[in-house]
Coordinates of C-alpha atoms in Angstrom, one line a residue:
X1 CA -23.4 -65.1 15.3
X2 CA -24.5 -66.2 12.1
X3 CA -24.4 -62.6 10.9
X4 CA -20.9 -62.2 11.9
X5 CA -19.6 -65.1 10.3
X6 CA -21.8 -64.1 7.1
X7 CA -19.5 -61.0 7.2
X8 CA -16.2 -62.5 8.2
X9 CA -16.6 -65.0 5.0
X10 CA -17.4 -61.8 2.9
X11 CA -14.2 -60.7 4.6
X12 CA -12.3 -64.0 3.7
X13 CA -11.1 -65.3 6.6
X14 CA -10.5 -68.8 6.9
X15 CA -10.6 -69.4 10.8
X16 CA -13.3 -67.0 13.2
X17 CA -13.2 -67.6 17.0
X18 CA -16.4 -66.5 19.3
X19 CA -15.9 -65.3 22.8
X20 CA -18.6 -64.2 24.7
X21 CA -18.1 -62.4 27.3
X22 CA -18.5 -65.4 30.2
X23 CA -21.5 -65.9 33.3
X24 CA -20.0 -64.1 36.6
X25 CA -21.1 -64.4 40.3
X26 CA -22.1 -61.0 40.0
X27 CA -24.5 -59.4 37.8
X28 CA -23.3 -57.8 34.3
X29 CA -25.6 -57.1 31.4
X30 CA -22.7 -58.1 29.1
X31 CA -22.1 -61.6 30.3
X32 CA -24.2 -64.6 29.2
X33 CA -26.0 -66.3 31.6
X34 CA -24.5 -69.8 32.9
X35 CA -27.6 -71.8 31.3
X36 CA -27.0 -70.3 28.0
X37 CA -23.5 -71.5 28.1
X38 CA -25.0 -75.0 26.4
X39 CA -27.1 -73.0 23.9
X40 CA -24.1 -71.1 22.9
X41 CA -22.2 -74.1 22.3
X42 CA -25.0 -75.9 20.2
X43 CA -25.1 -72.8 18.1
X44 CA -21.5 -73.0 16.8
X45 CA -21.9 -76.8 16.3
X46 CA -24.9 -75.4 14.1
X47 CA -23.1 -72.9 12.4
X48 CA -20.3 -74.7 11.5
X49 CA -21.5 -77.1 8.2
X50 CA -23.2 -73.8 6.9
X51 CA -19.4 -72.4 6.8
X52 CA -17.2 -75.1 5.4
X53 CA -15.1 -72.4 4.3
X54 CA -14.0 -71.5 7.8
X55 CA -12.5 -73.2 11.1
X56 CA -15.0 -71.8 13.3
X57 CA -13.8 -72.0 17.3
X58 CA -15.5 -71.9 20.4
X59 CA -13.8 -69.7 23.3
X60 CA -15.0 -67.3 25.7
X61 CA -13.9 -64.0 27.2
X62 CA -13.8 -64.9 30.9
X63 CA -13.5 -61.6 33.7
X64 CA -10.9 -62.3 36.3
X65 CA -12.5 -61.4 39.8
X66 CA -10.6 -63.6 42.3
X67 CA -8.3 -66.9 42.1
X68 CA -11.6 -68.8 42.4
X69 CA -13.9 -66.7 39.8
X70 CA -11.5 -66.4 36.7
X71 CA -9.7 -68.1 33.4
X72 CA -8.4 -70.8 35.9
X73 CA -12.0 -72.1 37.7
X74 CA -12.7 -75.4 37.1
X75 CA -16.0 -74.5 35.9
X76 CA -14.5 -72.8 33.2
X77 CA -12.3 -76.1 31.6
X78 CA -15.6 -77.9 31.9
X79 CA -17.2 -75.8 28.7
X80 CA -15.1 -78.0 27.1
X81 CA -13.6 -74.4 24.8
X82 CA -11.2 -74.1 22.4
X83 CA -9.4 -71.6 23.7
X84 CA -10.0 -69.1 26.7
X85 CA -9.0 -65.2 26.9
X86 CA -8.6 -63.8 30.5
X87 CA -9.1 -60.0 31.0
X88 CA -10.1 -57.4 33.8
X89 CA -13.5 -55.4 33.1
X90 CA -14.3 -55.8 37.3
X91 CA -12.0 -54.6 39.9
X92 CA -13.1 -54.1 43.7
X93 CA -13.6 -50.6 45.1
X94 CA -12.4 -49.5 48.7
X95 CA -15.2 -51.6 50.3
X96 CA -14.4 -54.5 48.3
X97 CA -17.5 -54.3 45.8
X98 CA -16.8 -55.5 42.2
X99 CA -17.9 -52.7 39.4
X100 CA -17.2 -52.3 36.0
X101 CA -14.6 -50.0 34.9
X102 CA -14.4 -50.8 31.1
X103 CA -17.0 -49.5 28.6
X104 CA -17.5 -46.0 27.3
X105 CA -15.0 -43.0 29.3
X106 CA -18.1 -41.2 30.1
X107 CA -19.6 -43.9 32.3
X108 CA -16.3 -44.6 33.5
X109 CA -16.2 -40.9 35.2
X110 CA -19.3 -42.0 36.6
X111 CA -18.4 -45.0 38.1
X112 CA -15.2 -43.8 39.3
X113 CA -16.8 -40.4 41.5
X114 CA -19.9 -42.9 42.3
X115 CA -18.2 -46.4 43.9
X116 CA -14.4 -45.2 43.8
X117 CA -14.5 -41.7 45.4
X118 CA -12.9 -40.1 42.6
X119 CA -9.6 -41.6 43.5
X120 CA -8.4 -42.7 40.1
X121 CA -4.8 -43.8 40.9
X122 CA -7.0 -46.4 43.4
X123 CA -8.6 -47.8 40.3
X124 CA -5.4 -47.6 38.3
X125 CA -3.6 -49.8 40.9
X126 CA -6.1 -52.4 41.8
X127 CA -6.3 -52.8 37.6
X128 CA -2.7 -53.6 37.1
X129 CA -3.1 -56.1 40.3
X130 CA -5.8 -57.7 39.3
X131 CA -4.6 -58.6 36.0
X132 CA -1.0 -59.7 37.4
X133 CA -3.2 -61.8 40.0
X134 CA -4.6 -63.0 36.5
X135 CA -1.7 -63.7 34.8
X136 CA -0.1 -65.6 38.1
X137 CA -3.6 -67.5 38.3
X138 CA -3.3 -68.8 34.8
X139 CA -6.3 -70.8 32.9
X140 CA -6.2 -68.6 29.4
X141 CA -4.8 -68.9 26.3
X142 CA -4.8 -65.8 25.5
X143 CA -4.3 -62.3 27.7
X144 CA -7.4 -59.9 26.8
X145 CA -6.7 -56.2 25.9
X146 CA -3.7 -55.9 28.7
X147 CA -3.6 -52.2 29.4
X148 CA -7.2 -51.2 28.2
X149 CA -7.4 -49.2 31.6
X150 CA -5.1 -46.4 29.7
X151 CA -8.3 -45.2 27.6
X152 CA -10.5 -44.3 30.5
X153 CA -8.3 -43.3 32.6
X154 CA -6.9 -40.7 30.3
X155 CA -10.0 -39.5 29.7
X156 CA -9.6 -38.9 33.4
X157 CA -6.2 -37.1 32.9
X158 CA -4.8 -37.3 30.2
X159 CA -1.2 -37.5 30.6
X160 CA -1.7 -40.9 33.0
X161 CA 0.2 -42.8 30.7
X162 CA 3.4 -40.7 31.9
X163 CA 2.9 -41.0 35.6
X164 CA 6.2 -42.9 37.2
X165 CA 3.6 -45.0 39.5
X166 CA 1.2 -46.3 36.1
X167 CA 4.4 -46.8 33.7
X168 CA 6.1 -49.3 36.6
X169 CA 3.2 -51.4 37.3
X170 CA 2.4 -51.6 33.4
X171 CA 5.9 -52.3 32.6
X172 CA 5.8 -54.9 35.5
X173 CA 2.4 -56.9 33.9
X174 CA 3.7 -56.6 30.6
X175 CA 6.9 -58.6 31.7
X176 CA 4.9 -61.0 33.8
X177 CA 2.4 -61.6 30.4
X178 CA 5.5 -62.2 28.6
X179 CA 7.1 -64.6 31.4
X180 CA 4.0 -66.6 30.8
X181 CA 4.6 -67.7 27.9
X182 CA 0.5 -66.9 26.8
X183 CA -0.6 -64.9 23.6
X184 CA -1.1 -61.1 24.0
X185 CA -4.0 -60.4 22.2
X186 CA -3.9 -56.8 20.0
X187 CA -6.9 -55.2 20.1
X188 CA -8.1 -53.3 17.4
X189 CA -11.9 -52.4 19.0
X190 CA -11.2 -48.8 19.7
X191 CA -8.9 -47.9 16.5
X192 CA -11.6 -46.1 14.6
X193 CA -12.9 -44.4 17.4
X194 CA -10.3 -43.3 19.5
X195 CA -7.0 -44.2 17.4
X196 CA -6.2 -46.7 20.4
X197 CA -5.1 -50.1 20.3
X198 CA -4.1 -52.5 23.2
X199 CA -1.9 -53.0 24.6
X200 CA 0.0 -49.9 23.2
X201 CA 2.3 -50.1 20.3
X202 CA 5.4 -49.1 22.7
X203 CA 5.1 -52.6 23.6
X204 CA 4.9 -54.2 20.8
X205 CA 8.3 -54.9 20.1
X206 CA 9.2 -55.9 23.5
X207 CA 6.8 -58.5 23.4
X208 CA 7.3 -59.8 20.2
X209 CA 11.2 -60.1 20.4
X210 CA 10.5 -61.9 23.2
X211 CA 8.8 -64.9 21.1
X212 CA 5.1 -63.9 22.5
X213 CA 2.4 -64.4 19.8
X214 CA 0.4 -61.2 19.6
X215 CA -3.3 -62.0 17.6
X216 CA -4.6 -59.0 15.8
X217 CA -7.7 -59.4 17.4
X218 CA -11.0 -57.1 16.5
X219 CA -13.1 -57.7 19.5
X220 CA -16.0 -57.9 17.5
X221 CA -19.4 -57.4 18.9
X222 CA -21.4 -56.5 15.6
X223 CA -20.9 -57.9 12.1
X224 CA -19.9 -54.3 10.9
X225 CA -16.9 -54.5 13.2
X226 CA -15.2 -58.2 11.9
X227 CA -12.3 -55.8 10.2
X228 CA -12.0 -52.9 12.5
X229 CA -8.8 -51.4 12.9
X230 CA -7.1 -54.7 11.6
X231 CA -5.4 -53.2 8.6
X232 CA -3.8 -50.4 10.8
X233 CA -2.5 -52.8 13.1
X234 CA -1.2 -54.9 10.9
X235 CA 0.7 -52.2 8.9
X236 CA 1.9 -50.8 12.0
X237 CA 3.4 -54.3 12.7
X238 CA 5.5 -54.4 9.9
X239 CA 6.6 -50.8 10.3
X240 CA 8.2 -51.3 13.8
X241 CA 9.0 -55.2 12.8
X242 CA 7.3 -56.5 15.9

């Protein structure tokens, strides 16, 4: 943490937000532990004097699983955060077992032929539920790369993006997002990598015109990453005039 905020003050931003990705009832290598949650805290309260220079904020990336384990859990408002971001990394396969279907394409392929029977409009779906179950559910601030299913599964098939079935039930969430009246987070991440932001650019406008606030958000997990892809999104803002 303390490297990262070395780099975003190099960077010369005046306000840097940590989210950790938050504990789960299920296990996950990439979310903190629930007794760490204080530790955590107490290291932003230590951080903060050695950056005067910067609002430094403590949120928290919390997975929606279920209405009970998600952005809206009481559990959650009791960190006492400054702001919450809700997003779907977890979605339950055909026999109801939670598995991860973010990270890297190639482990998605994986996981999807080893705990979803290859059946990739399956995962597709339950994404787009779980995040409109999400959004209905409430408890963020702001919504967590929307539509970040469209890089694995497109690694999948490529053209996924086009199917009638994926642009209705993304078209749907994006409307419920903005009907919510929450921040859509852009996410820059991916930009370098795989030229990829989220939610797509097609939507930008929509969502903008219709008064939602739309963070250019890096999703930074090492200090090297603090500016990732934010220049490109932020000229491609101005060039649609979302």
């Amino acid at each position: 943490m303390e490297e990262i905020l070395t780099a975003a003050s190099a960077a010369g931003f005046t306000t840097w937000g940590f989210t950790p990705h938050g504990p789960l009832i299920i296990p996950s290598p990439c979310n903190m532990k629930a007794e760490d949650v204080p530790k955590y805290l107490e290291e932003v309260e230590r951080l903060k004097p050695m950056f005067p220079e910067m609002k430094i904020l403590a949120g928290m990336e919390i997975d929606f699983l279920e209405e009970e384990q998600g952005p809206a859990s009481p559990y959650v408002k009791e960190y006492g955060l400054d702001y919450v971001i809700g997003s779907v990394h977890f979605i339950p396969n055909q026999k109801g077992d939670f598995y991860d279907i973010d990270g890297s394409p190639e482990r998605f392929r994986n996981t999807l032929k080893e705990h979803f029977d290859d059946d990739l409009m399956y995962v597709v779906r339950t994404f787009w539920t779980q995040t409109q179950r999400m959004i209905k559910a409430v408890g963020f601030d702001i919504i967590g790369h929307i539509d970040k299913i469209a890089l694995n599964a497109s690694s999948v098939l490529p053209e996924i993006e086009d199917d009638p079935e994926y642009s209705r039930l993304s078209q749907e969430t994006i409307e419920m997002a903005i009907s919510s009246g929450k921040s859509i987070e852009i996410n820059t991440k991916h930009w370098e990598k795989y030229g990829r932001f989220f939610p797509h650019p097609r939507y930008w406008a929509r969502i903008r015109q219709a008064g939602i606030q739309m963070p250019v958000n890096t999703d930074t997990h090492y200090a090297a990453m603090v500016e990732s892809g934010r220049e490109a999104a932020l000229e491609l803002i101005k060039k649609i005039g979302a």
